[in-house]
XYZ file of C-alpha atoms in Angstrom:
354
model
C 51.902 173.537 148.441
C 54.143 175.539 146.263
C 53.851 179.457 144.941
C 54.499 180.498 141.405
C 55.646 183.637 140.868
C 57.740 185.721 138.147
C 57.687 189.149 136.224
C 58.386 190.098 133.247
C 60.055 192.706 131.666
C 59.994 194.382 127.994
C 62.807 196.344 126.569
C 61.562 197.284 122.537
C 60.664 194.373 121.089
C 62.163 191.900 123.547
C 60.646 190.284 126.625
C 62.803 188.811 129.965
C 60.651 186.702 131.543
C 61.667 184.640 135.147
C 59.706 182.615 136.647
C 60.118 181.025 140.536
C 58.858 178.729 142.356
C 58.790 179.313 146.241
C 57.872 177.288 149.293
C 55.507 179.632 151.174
C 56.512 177.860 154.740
C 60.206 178.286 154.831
C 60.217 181.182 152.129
C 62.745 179.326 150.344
C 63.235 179.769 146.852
C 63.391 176.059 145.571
C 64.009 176.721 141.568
C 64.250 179.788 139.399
C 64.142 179.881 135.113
C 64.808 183.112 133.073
C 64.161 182.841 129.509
C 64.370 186.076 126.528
C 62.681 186.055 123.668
C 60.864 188.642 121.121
C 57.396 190.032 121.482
C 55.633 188.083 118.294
C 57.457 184.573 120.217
C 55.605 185.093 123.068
C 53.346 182.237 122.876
C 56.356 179.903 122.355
C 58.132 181.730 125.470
C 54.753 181.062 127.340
C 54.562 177.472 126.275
C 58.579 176.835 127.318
C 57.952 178.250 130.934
C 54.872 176.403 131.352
C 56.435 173.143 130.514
C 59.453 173.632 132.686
C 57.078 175.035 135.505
C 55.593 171.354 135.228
C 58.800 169.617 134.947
C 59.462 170.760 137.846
C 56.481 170.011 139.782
C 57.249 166.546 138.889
C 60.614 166.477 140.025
C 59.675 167.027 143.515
C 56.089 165.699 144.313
C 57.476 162.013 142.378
C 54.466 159.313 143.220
C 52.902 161.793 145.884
C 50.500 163.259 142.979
C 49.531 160.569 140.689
C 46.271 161.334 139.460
C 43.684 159.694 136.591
C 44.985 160.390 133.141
C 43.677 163.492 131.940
C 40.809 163.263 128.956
C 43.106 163.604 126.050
C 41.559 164.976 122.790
C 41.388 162.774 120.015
C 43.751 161.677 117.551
C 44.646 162.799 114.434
C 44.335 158.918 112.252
C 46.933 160.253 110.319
C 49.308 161.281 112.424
C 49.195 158.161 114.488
C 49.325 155.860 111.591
C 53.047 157.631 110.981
C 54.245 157.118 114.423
C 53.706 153.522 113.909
C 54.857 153.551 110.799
C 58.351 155.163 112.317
C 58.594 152.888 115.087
C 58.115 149.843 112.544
C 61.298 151.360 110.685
C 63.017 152.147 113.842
C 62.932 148.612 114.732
C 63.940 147.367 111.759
C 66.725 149.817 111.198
C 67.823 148.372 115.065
C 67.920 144.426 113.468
C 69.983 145.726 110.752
C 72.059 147.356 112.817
C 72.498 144.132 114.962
C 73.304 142.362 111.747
C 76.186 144.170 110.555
C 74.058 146.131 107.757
C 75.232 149.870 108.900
C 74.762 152.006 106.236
C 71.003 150.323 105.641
C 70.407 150.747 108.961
C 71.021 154.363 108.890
C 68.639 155.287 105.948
C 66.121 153.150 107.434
C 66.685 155.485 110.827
C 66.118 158.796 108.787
C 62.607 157.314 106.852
C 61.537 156.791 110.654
C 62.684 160.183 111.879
C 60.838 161.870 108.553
C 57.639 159.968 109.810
C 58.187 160.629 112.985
C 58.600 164.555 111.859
C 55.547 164.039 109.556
C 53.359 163.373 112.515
C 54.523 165.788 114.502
C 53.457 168.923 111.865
C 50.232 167.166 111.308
C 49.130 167.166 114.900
C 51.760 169.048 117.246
C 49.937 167.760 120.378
C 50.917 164.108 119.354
C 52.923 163.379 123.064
C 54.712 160.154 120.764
C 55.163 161.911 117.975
C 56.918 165.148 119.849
C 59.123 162.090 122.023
C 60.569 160.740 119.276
C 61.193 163.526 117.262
C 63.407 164.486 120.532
C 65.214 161.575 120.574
C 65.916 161.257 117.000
C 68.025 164.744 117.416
C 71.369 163.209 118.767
C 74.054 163.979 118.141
C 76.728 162.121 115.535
C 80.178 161.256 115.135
C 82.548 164.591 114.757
C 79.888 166.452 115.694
C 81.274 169.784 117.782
C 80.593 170.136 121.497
C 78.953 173.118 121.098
C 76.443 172.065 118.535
C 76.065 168.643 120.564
C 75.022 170.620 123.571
C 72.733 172.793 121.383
C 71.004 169.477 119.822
C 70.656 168.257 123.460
C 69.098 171.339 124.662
C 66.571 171.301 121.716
C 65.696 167.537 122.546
C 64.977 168.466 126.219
C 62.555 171.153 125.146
C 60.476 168.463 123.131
C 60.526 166.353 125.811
C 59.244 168.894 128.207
C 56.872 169.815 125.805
C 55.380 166.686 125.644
C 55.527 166.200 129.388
C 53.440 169.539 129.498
C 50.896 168.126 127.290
C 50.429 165.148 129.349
C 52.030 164.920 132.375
C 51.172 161.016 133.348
C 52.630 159.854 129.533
C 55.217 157.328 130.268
C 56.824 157.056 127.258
C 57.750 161.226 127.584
C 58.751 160.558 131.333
C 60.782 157.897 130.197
C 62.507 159.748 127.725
C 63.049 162.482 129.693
C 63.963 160.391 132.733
C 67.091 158.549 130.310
C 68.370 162.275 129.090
C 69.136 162.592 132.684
C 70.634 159.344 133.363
C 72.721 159.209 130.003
C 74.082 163.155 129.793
C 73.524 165.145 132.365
C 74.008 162.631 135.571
C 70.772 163.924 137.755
C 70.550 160.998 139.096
C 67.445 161.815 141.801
C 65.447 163.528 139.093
C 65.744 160.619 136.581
C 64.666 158.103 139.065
C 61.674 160.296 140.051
C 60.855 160.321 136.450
C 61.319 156.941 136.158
C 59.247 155.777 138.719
C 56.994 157.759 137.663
C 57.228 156.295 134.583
C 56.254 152.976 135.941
C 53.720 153.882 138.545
C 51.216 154.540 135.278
C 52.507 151.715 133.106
C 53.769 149.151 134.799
C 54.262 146.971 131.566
C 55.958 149.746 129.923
C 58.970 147.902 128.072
C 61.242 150.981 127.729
C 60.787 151.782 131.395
C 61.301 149.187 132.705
C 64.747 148.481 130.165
C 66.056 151.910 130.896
C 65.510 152.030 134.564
C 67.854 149.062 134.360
C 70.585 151.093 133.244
C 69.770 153.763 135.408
C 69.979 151.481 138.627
C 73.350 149.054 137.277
C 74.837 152.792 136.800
C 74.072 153.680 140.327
C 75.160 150.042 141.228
C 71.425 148.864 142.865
C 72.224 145.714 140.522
C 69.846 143.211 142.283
C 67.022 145.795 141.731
C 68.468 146.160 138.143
C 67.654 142.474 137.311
C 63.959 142.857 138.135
C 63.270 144.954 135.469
C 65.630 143.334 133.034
C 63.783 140.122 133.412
C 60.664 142.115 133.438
C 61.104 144.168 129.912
C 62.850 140.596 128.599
C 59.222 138.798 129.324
C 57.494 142.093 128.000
C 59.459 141.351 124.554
C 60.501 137.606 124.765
C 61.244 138.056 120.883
C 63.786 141.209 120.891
C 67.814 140.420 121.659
C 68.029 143.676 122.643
C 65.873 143.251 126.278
C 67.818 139.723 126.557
C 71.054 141.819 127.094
C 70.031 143.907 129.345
C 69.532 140.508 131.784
C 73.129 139.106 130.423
C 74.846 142.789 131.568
C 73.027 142.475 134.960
C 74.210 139.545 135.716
C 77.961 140.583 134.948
C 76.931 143.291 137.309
C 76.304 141.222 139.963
C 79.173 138.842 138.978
C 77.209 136.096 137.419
C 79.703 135.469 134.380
C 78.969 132.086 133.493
C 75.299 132.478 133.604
C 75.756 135.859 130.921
C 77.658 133.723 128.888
C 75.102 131.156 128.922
C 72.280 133.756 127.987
C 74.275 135.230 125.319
C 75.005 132.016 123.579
C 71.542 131.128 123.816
C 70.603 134.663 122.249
C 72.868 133.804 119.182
C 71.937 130.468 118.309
C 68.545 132.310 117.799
C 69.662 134.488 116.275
C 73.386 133.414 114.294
C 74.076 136.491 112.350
C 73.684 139.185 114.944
C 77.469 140.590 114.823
C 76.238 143.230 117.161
C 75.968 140.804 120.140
C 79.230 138.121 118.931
C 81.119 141.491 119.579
C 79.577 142.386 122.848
C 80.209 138.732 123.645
C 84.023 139.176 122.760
C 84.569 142.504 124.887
C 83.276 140.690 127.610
C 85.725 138.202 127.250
C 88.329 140.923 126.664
C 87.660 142.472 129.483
C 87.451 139.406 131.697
C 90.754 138.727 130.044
C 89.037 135.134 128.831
C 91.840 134.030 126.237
C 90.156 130.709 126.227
C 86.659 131.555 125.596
C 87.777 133.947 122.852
C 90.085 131.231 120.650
C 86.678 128.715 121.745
C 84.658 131.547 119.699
C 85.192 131.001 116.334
C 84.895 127.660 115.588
C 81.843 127.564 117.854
C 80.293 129.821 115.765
C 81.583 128.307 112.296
C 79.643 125.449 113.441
C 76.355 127.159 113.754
C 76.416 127.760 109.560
C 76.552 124.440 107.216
C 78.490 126.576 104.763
C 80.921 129.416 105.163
C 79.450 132.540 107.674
C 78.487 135.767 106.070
C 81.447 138.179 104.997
C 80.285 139.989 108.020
C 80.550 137.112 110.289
C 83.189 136.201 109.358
C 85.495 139.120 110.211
C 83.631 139.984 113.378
C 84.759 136.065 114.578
C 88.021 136.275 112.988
C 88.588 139.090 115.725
C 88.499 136.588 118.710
C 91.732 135.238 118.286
C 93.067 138.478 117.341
C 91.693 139.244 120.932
C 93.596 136.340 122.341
C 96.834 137.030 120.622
C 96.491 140.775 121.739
C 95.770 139.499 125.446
C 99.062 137.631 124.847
C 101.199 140.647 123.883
C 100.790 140.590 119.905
C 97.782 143.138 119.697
C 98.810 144.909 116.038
C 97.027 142.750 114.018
C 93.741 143.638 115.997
C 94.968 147.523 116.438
C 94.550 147.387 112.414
C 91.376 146.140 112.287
C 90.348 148.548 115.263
C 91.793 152.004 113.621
C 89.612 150.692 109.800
C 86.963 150.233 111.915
C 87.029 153.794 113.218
C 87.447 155.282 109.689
C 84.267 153.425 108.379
C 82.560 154.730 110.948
C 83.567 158.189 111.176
C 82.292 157.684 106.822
C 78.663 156.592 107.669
C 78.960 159.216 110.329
C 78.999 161.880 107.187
C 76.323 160.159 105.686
C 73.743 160.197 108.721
C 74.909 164.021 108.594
C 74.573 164.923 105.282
C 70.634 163.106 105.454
C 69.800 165.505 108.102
């Protein structure tokens, strides 16, 4: 059992409102929030407490407080046709991403966060609609530090918000649960959340994909490859789950079999530059100089005519690996600092979309 309390207090038109909660037993004040805002916000200020008041709750009850789902009220058809309208766009803005096809894959990502956005002002108690809204404000390229953290800080209070709405809503806890993981390292709370996550959909796919970061990260690597395998066999089709079973099993020192999985992942799939150049950092890193001159004409093999322009230069970049590995690393320092500049480019476009 825990005790809420908190005061407020009213100086003209503002209000300072804290809020604590207290273990009656020990008398020990376990978490404390203090939040300002004007008199005509106060229903906003109400709904931000409340929210991290439940947060909260979840944090340190975990599984000892699962409960049915709540009724929830009915959904607006609209507003959940455009959250699946968004997540169709964000996965398709993810394969042409994978493919090379940047600055496509960056409009498509702003038509998914304007549906996502569109569903969220039709019905603001849509718990998907408020998630990905959150995590569709991240931050970009050049962005400052101080307007990152201020773009972080708005996503949490979405997520929270949603989390508020429906507690037991595993997409929001897993959300929440990766904000943790990713920036701010709370590495108890985000497994809580996680679990939590699970414990009410065990066949959730983004769970179970981003609790195996959260576990390789703490270095629980044989517990990482469960759910790997899991979300891969949740979405046989998607690359992107397959790589989360190749990096576990570099975590746990498997090289040959990664290797294995990631060639089988691009003969599927021959174009997907995204994964030839995770394949070649491994190598890098592994300081493979035979794997990486094997590269290209492995994968010049896969095409019956010449590769893509896009293929082409990511595979021209093995042996530039190799030769770099050897001592003569200019050529690929070139390629590297154009690389950056292009990016930093699209960067300012995602920007100037919003």
């Amino acid at each position: 059992t825990l005790v809420l309390d908190g005061n407020m207090r009213r100086v003209g038109d503002r209000l300072d409102v804290t809020v604590e909660l207290i273990d009656p037993v020990s008398a020990t004040l376990l978490w404390t929030e203090e939040r300002e805002g004007s008199v005509q916000d106060v229903e906003a200020l109400e709904g931000a407490l409340a929210a991290a008041v439940i947060e909260q709750i979840l944090l340190r009850y975990g599984l000892d407080n699962l409960t049915d789902p709540a009724p929830q009220p009915p959904r607006d058809p609209e507003s959940y046709r455009l959250v699946l309208r968004g997540l169709q766009l964000n996965r398709e803005s993810m394969r042409l991403q994978f493919h090379g096809e940047v600055a496509a894959a960056i409009t498509l990502r702003s038509a998914s966060a304007e549906s996502f956005a569109a569903a969220l002002a039709r019905d603001p108690q849509n718990v998907d609609a408020l998630v990905w809204v959150a995590l569709n404000k991240r931050p970009v390229a050049g962005t400052s530090r101080e307007l990152a953290a201020a773009i972080r800080a708005e996503s949490l209070e979405l997520l929270r918000q949603a989390i508020s709405i429906d507690p037991n809503n595993s997409s929001a806890l897993t959300a929440l649960a990766e904000e943790y993981r990713r920036h701010e390292w709370r590495w108890a709370e985000a497994e809580t959340l996680f679990q939590r996550a699970l414990a009410f959909d065990p066949n959730h796919v983004e769970a179970h994909t981003w609790y195996t970061y959260y576990l390789s990260t703490v270095g629980r690597c044989v517990d990482a490859r469960r759910h790997a395998e899991q979300a891969g066999r949740l979405d046989p089709l998607s690359t992107w789950r397959q790589l989360a079973v190749a990096r576990i099993q570099k975590c746990l020192g498997q090289h040959a079999e990664a290797d294995r999985l990631y060639w089988t992942e691009l003969r599927k799939d021959r174009s997907n530059v995204f994964l030839m150049r995770e394949m070649i950092t491994a190598w890098i890193g592994r300081r493979d100089g035979a794997a990486l001159r094997a590269f290209e004409p492995a994968v010049r093999e896969m095409w019956d005519s010449p590769p893509p322009p896009q293929v082409a230069q990511v595979i021209s970049r093995a042996g530039l690996a190799a030769d770099a590995l050897e001592g003569r690393g200019q050529a690929l320092l070139t390629l590297i600092d154009a690389d950056a500049a292009r990016l930093g480019d699209l960067s300012l476009i995602h920007i100037s979309r919003g």
